[in-house]
């Protein structure tokens, strides 16, 4: 379960203790909680910890928290301002603060603020994960096949199967052509999309999108759309069934 880190900046030690107790009692998703009683300590802690959530009092000694926020901007941390004064609320809205909680703290309102902040983080991380996955998909669309005289970029969707040839690899495409690549088959296995390509044998990797049928005779084989046959080693058959979601 994802745990969220918190930095509290508050110049009143009693208020810090109250916040720490509330977090411990009511939020199982909160992990580490650090605190600072002035802006200098707060900036050091922020730089060191890069917290998910910032719980910030507005008036810190003779300063306000807004100078701290200007220093760390732009920040990925979700900011929750906590103050005894309502008049800071307008600036909080203008500064795109996640939530504004008035003192004395009402636990339901603090819960709402923290859950909102966690939701924002989850949404942001989901978007980032999707972008990263798309980058991985895009990166896997073509693979470099280095021959003696040239390097050819081949779309992975056009690769029917690969065949080990000593320290080299023969790359067989759906148009019945093959290229001899000066790399071993193991290095290709690490780069190919793992949901599309399966190592059926020490010597072979097959693109399951090009399998027409699988013969279950004494020696199991994948019959491809171009009628080429790729063997499946006995020790790989059970794993292959699972890969195809047949078991």
Short mmCIF file of N, CA, C and O in Angstrom, two decimals, residues 133-221:
data_model
loop_
_atom_site.label_atom_id
_atom_site.label_comp_id
_atom_site.label_asym_id
_atom_site.label_seq_id
_atom_site.Cartn_x
_atom_site.Cartn_y
_atom_site.Cartn_z
N UNK A 133 4.06 4.11 -19.76
CA UNK A 133 3.71 2.87 -20.46
C UNK A 133 3.63 3.11 -21.96
O UNK A 133 4.04 2.26 -22.75
N UNK A 134 3.09 4.26 -22.35
CA UNK A 134 2.99 4.58 -23.77
C UNK A 134 4.37 4.76 -24.38
O UNK A 134 4.62 4.34 -25.51
N UNK A 135 5.28 5.37 -23.62
CA UNK A 135 6.65 5.54 -24.10
C UNK A 135 7.32 4.19 -24.31
O UNK A 135 8.05 4.00 -25.28
N UNK A 136 7.05 3.25 -23.38
CA UNK A 136 7.61 1.91 -23.51
C UNK A 136 7.05 1.20 -24.73
O UNK A 136 7.78 0.51 -25.45
N UNK A 137 5.76 1.40 -24.97
CA UNK A 137 5.13 0.80 -26.16
C UNK A 137 5.73 1.38 -27.42
O UNK A 137 6.08 0.66 -28.37
N UNK A 138 5.87 2.71 -27.43
CA UNK A 138 6.44 3.38 -28.61
C UNK A 138 7.87 2.94 -28.86
O UNK A 138 8.28 2.75 -30.01
N UNK A 139 8.62 2.80 -27.75
CA UNK A 139 10.02 2.39 -27.88
C UNK A 139 10.15 0.97 -28.43
O UNK A 139 11.13 0.63 -29.08
N UNK A 140 9.14 0.14 -28.16
CA UNK A 140 9.17 -1.26 -28.58
C UNK A 140 8.60 -1.47 -29.97
O UNK A 140 8.56 -2.59 -30.46
N UNK A 141 8.16 -0.41 -30.63
CA UNK A 141 7.54 -0.57 -31.95
C UNK A 141 8.55 -0.97 -33.01
O UNK A 141 8.21 -1.60 -33.99
N UNK A 142 9.81 -0.57 -32.82
CA UNK A 142 10.86 -0.94 -33.76
C UNK A 142 12.06 -1.45 -32.98
O UNK A 142 12.30 -1.05 -31.84
N UNK A 143 12.80 -2.31 -33.63
CA UNK A 143 13.98 -2.86 -32.99
C UNK A 143 15.13 -2.80 -33.98
O UNK A 143 14.94 -2.99 -35.19
N UNK A 144 16.33 -2.48 -33.48
CA UNK A 144 17.50 -2.34 -34.35
C UNK A 144 18.14 -3.69 -34.61
O UNK A 144 18.44 -4.43 -33.68
N UNK A 145 18.31 -4.00 -35.89
CA UNK A 145 18.95 -5.25 -36.30
C UNK A 145 20.25 -4.88 -37.01
O UNK A 145 20.23 -4.35 -38.13
N UNK A 146 21.36 -5.12 -36.34
CA UNK A 146 22.66 -4.73 -36.88
C UNK A 146 23.28 -5.88 -37.64
O UNK A 146 23.56 -6.94 -37.09
N UNK A 147 23.47 -5.64 -38.93
CA UNK A 147 24.13 -6.63 -39.77
C UNK A 147 25.58 -6.26 -39.98
O UNK A 147 26.13 -5.40 -39.29
N UNK A 148 26.21 -6.88 -40.98
CA UNK A 148 27.63 -6.61 -41.25
C UNK A 148 27.81 -5.23 -41.88
O UNK A 148 28.72 -4.49 -41.53
N UNK A 149 26.88 -4.86 -42.78
CA UNK A 149 27.05 -3.63 -43.54
C UNK A 149 26.09 -2.51 -43.14
O UNK A 149 26.32 -1.35 -43.48
N UNK A 150 25.01 -2.86 -42.42
CA UNK A 150 24.02 -1.82 -42.10
C UNK A 150 23.23 -2.17 -40.85
O UNK A 150 23.24 -3.31 -40.39
N UNK A 151 22.58 -1.15 -40.34
CA UNK A 151 21.67 -1.34 -39.21
C UNK A 151 20.26 -1.08 -39.74
O UNK A 151 19.97 0.00 -40.27
N UNK A 152 19.39 -2.06 -39.58
CA UNK A 152 18.02 -1.93 -40.08
C UNK A 152 17.05 -1.85 -38.90
O UNK A 152 17.17 -2.60 -37.94
N UNK A 153 16.12 -0.91 -38.97
CA UNK A 153 15.09 -0.80 -37.96
C UNK A 153 13.85 -1.53 -38.46
O UNK A 153 13.26 -1.16 -39.48
N UNK A 154 13.45 -2.55 -37.72
CA UNK A 154 12.33 -3.40 -38.14
C UNK A 154 11.19 -3.25 -37.14
O UNK A 154 11.39 -3.33 -35.92
N UNK A 155 9.99 -3.02 -37.64
CA UNK A 155 8.81 -2.93 -36.77
C UNK A 155 8.59 -4.28 -36.11
O UNK A 155 8.57 -5.32 -36.79
N UNK A 156 8.44 -4.29 -34.79
CA UNK A 156 8.29 -5.56 -34.08
C UNK A 156 7.06 -6.33 -34.54
O UNK A 156 7.05 -7.56 -34.51
N UNK A 157 6.03 -5.60 -34.98
CA UNK A 157 4.81 -6.29 -35.42
C UNK A 157 5.06 -7.11 -36.69
O UNK A 157 4.30 -8.03 -37.01
N UNK A 158 6.13 -6.79 -37.42
CA UNK A 158 6.45 -7.52 -38.65
C UNK A 158 7.37 -8.72 -38.41
O UNK A 158 7.63 -9.49 -39.33
N UNK A 159 7.87 -8.85 -37.19
CA UNK A 159 8.74 -9.98 -36.87
C UNK A 159 7.89 -11.20 -36.56
O UNK A 159 7.05 -11.16 -35.65
N UNK A 160 8.09 -12.28 -37.30
CA UNK A 160 7.34 -13.51 -37.07
C UNK A 160 8.01 -14.34 -35.97
O UNK A 160 7.34 -14.81 -35.05
N UNK A 161 9.31 -14.51 -36.10
CA UNK A 161 10.05 -15.23 -35.07
C UNK A 161 11.54 -14.93 -35.19
O UNK A 161 12.00 -14.39 -36.20
N UNK A 162 12.27 -15.26 -34.16
CA UNK A 162 13.73 -15.13 -34.15
C UNK A 162 14.34 -16.49 -33.88
O UNK A 162 13.79 -17.29 -33.12
N UNK A 163 15.50 -16.70 -34.48
CA UNK A 163 16.17 -18.00 -34.38
C UNK A 163 17.64 -17.79 -34.04
O UNK A 163 18.35 -17.05 -34.74
N UNK A 164 18.09 -18.39 -32.98
CA UNK A 164 19.50 -18.29 -32.59
C UNK A 164 20.38 -19.01 -33.60
O UNK A 164 20.05 -20.09 -34.07
N UNK A 165 21.49 -18.37 -33.93
CA UNK A 165 22.47 -18.97 -34.86
C UNK A 165 23.85 -18.72 -34.27
O UNK A 165 24.55 -17.79 -34.66
N UNK A 166 24.21 -19.56 -33.28
CA UNK A 166 25.45 -19.34 -32.56
C UNK A 166 25.38 -18.05 -31.77
O UNK A 166 24.43 -17.82 -31.01
N UNK A 167 26.34 -17.16 -31.96
CA UNK A 167 26.35 -15.86 -31.28
C UNK A 167 25.49 -14.84 -32.01
O UNK A 167 25.36 -13.70 -31.56
N UNK A 168 24.92 -15.25 -33.13
CA UNK A 168 24.10 -14.36 -33.94
C UNK A 168 22.63 -14.74 -33.83
O UNK A 168 22.27 -15.75 -33.22
N UNK A 169 21.77 -13.95 -34.46
CA UNK A 169 20.34 -14.21 -34.44
C UNK A 169 19.77 -13.96 -35.83
O UNK A 169 20.05 -12.91 -36.44
N UNK A 170 18.99 -14.90 -36.30
CA UNK A 170 18.28 -14.69 -37.56
C UNK A 170 16.88 -14.13 -37.24
O UNK A 170 16.12 -14.75 -36.50
N UNK A 171 16.59 -12.99 -37.81
CA UNK A 171 15.30 -12.33 -37.60
C UNK A 171 14.43 -12.62 -38.81
O UNK A 171 14.71 -12.16 -39.93
N UNK A 172 13.37 -13.40 -38.60
CA UNK A 172 12.47 -13.79 -39.69
C UNK A 172 11.22 -12.91 -39.64
O UNK A 172 10.54 -12.83 -38.61
N UNK A 173 10.92 -12.26 -40.74
CA UNK A 173 9.76 -11.37 -40.81
C UNK A 173 8.62 -12.06 -41.55
O UNK A 173 8.80 -13.09 -42.20
N UNK A 174 7.43 -11.46 -41.44
CA UNK A 174 6.23 -12.09 -41.98
C UNK A 174 6.24 -12.20 -43.51
O UNK A 174 5.45 -12.96 -44.10
N UNK A 175 7.12 -11.46 -44.16
CA UNK A 175 7.21 -11.54 -45.63
C UNK A 175 8.18 -12.62 -46.09
O UNK A 175 8.61 -12.63 -47.25
N UNK A 176 8.52 -13.54 -45.17
CA UNK A 176 9.41 -14.68 -45.46
C UNK A 176 10.86 -14.28 -45.73
O UNK A 176 11.62 -15.05 -46.30
N UNK A 177 11.23 -13.08 -45.30
CA UNK A 177 12.63 -12.66 -45.40
C UNK A 177 13.31 -12.87 -44.05
O UNK A 177 12.64 -12.92 -43.02
N UNK A 178 14.62 -12.96 -44.06
CA UNK A 178 15.37 -13.08 -42.80
C UNK A 178 16.62 -12.22 -42.86
O UNK A 178 17.18 -12.00 -43.94
N UNK A 179 17.01 -11.72 -41.70
CA UNK A 179 18.23 -10.93 -41.58
C UNK A 179 19.09 -11.55 -40.49
O UNK A 179 18.57 -11.98 -39.47
N UNK A 180 20.39 -11.55 -40.70
CA UNK A 180 21.30 -12.06 -39.70
C UNK A 180 21.81 -10.89 -38.87
O UNK A 180 22.45 -9.98 -39.39
N UNK A 181 21.47 -10.91 -37.59
CA UNK A 181 21.86 -9.83 -36.68
C UNK A 181 23.05 -10.25 -35.86
O UNK A 181 23.14 -11.40 -35.40
N UNK A 182 23.97 -9.32 -35.63
CA UNK A 182 25.19 -9.64 -34.89
C UNK A 182 24.99 -9.47 -33.39
O UNK A 182 25.78 -8.84 -32.70
N UNK A 183 23.90 -10.06 -32.89
CA UNK A 183 23.59 -10.06 -31.45
C UNK A 183 23.01 -11.41 -31.09
O UNK A 183 22.39 -12.08 -31.93
N UNK A 184 23.19 -11.82 -29.83
CA UNK A 184 22.61 -13.10 -29.44
C UNK A 184 21.12 -12.94 -29.15
O UNK A 184 20.63 -11.83 -28.89
N UNK A 185 20.41 -14.04 -29.19
CA UNK A 185 18.95 -14.00 -29.07
C UNK A 185 18.49 -13.53 -27.69
O UNK A 185 17.42 -12.92 -27.54
N UNK A 186 19.32 -13.75 -26.67
CA UNK A 186 18.98 -13.31 -25.32
C UNK A 186 18.85 -11.80 -25.21
O UNK A 186 17.99 -11.29 -24.48
N UNK A 187 19.71 -11.07 -25.91
CA UNK A 187 19.64 -9.61 -25.85
C UNK A 187 18.37 -9.10 -26.51
O UNK A 187 17.79 -8.11 -26.08
N UNK A 188 17.91 -9.77 -27.57
CA UNK A 188 16.66 -9.39 -28.21
C UNK A 188 15.47 -9.67 -27.29
O UNK A 188 14.52 -8.90 -27.22
N UNK A 189 15.53 -10.79 -26.58
CA UNK A 189 14.43 -11.17 -25.69
C UNK A 189 14.15 -10.08 -24.66
O UNK A 189 13.00 -9.81 -24.30
N UNK A 190 15.20 -9.40 -24.18
CA UNK A 190 15.04 -8.36 -23.17
C UNK A 190 14.36 -7.11 -23.74
O UNK A 190 13.74 -6.36 -23.01
N UNK A 191 14.47 -6.90 -25.04
CA UNK A 191 13.94 -5.68 -25.66
C UNK A 191 12.55 -5.85 -26.25
O UNK A 191 11.80 -4.88 -26.36
N UNK A 192 12.21 -7.05 -26.65
CA UNK A 192 10.93 -7.28 -27.32
C UNK A 192 9.76 -7.15 -26.34
O UNK A 192 9.90 -7.46 -25.16
N UNK A 193 8.60 -6.68 -26.81
CA UNK A 193 7.41 -6.56 -25.94
C UNK A 193 7.05 -7.91 -25.32
O UNK A 193 6.77 -8.88 -26.04
N UNK A 194 7.07 -7.98 -24.00
CA UNK A 194 6.90 -9.26 -23.31
C UNK A 194 5.50 -9.84 -23.44
O UNK A 194 5.29 -11.03 -23.18
N UNK A 195 4.53 -9.03 -23.84
CA UNK A 195 3.16 -9.54 -24.00
C UNK A 195 2.92 -10.12 -25.38
O UNK A 195 1.88 -10.73 -25.62
N UNK A 196 3.86 -9.91 -26.29
CA UNK A 196 3.70 -10.37 -27.67
C UNK A 196 4.68 -11.48 -28.06
O UNK A 196 4.38 -12.30 -28.91
N UNK A 197 5.86 -11.47 -27.43
CA UNK A 197 6.90 -12.41 -27.83
C UNK A 197 7.18 -13.41 -26.71
O UNK A 197 7.26 -13.03 -25.54
N UNK A 198 7.36 -14.67 -27.11
CA UNK A 198 7.58 -15.74 -26.12
C UNK A 198 8.76 -16.60 -26.55
O UNK A 198 8.89 -16.98 -27.71
N UNK A 199 9.62 -16.90 -25.57
CA UNK A 199 10.79 -17.76 -25.81
C UNK A 199 10.32 -19.21 -25.72
O UNK A 199 10.18 -19.79 -24.65
N UNK A 200 10.05 -19.81 -26.88
CA UNK A 200 9.52 -21.18 -26.90
C UNK A 200 10.60 -22.24 -26.71
O UNK A 200 10.32 -23.39 -26.38
N UNK A 201 11.84 -21.82 -26.92
CA UNK A 201 12.94 -22.77 -27.00
C UNK A 201 14.23 -21.97 -26.81
O UNK A 201 14.24 -20.75 -27.02
N UNK A 202 15.31 -22.63 -26.41
CA UNK A 202 16.59 -21.92 -26.31
C UNK A 202 16.94 -21.21 -27.60
O UNK A 202 17.59 -20.17 -27.61
N UNK A 203 16.46 -21.78 -28.70
CA UNK A 203 16.85 -21.28 -30.01
C UNK A 203 15.83 -20.35 -30.65
O UNK A 203 16.14 -19.69 -31.64
N UNK A 204 14.60 -20.29 -30.08
CA UNK A 204 13.54 -19.55 -30.77
C UNK A 204 12.76 -18.60 -29.86
O UNK A 204 12.48 -18.90 -28.70
N UNK A 205 12.38 -17.46 -30.45
CA UNK A 205 11.40 -16.54 -29.88
C UNK A 205 10.33 -16.34 -30.94
O UNK A 205 10.65 -16.07 -32.10
N UNK A 206 9.07 -16.44 -30.54
CA UNK A 206 7.98 -16.33 -31.51
C UNK A 206 7.07 -15.15 -31.17
O UNK A 206 6.84 -14.83 -29.99
N UNK A 207 6.56 -14.52 -32.21
CA UNK A 207 5.56 -13.46 -32.06
C UNK A 207 4.19 -14.14 -32.08
O UNK A 207 3.77 -14.66 -33.12
N UNK A 208 3.49 -14.14 -30.96
CA UNK A 208 2.23 -14.89 -30.87
C UNK A 208 1.16 -14.33 -31.81
O UNK A 208 0.21 -15.03 -32.16
N UNK A 209 1.31 -13.09 -32.24
CA UNK A 209 0.34 -12.52 -33.17
C UNK A 209 0.40 -13.18 -34.53
O UNK A 209 -0.53 -13.05 -35.33
N UNK A 210 1.50 -13.89 -34.80
CA UNK A 210 1.66 -14.55 -36.10
C UNK A 210 1.44 -16.05 -36.03
O UNK A 210 1.66 -16.75 -37.02
N UNK A 211 1.02 -16.55 -34.87
CA UNK A 211 0.75 -17.98 -34.75
C UNK A 211 -0.63 -18.29 -35.33
O UNK A 211 -1.63 -17.68 -34.94
N UNK A 212 -0.67 -19.24 -36.25
CA UNK A 212 -1.93 -19.67 -36.86
C UNK A 212 -2.55 -20.79 -36.03
O UNK A 212 -3.75 -20.79 -35.75
N UNK A 213 -1.72 -21.73 -35.63
CA UNK A 213 -2.19 -22.84 -34.79
C UNK A 213 -1.00 -23.47 -34.09
O UNK A 213 0.16 -23.22 -34.43
N UNK A 214 -1.31 -24.33 -33.11
CA UNK A 214 -0.28 -25.04 -32.35
C UNK A 214 -0.56 -26.53 -32.47
O UNK A 214 -1.66 -26.99 -32.11
N UNK A 215 0.38 -27.27 -32.99
CA UNK A 215 0.21 -28.71 -33.11
C UNK A 215 0.66 -29.37 -31.82
O UNK A 215 1.70 -29.02 -31.27
N UNK A 216 -0.13 -30.32 -31.34
CA UNK A 216 0.16 -30.97 -30.06
C UNK A 216 0.58 -32.41 -30.27
O UNK A 216 0.21 -33.31 -29.53
N UNK A 217 1.39 -32.62 -31.30
CA UNK A 217 1.91 -33.96 -31.57
C UNK A 217 3.04 -34.25 -30.59
O UNK A 217 3.17 -33.60 -29.56
N UNK A 218 3.86 -35.25 -30.90
CA UNK A 218 4.95 -35.61 -29.99
C UNK A 218 5.84 -34.41 -29.70
O UNK A 218 6.21 -34.14 -28.56
N UNK A 219 6.15 -33.66 -30.75
CA UNK A 219 6.94 -32.45 -30.61
C UNK A 219 6.03 -31.25 -30.90
O UNK A 219 5.63 -31.02 -32.04
N UNK A 220 5.68 -30.50 -29.84
CA UNK A 220 4.78 -29.36 -30.02
C UNK A 220 5.44 -28.31 -30.90
O UNK A 220 6.62 -28.00 -30.76
N UNK A 221 4.63 -27.75 -31.82
CA UNK A 221 5.13 -26.72 -32.71
C UNK A 221 4.10 -25.61 -32.89
O UNK A 221 2.89 -25.85 -32.86
#
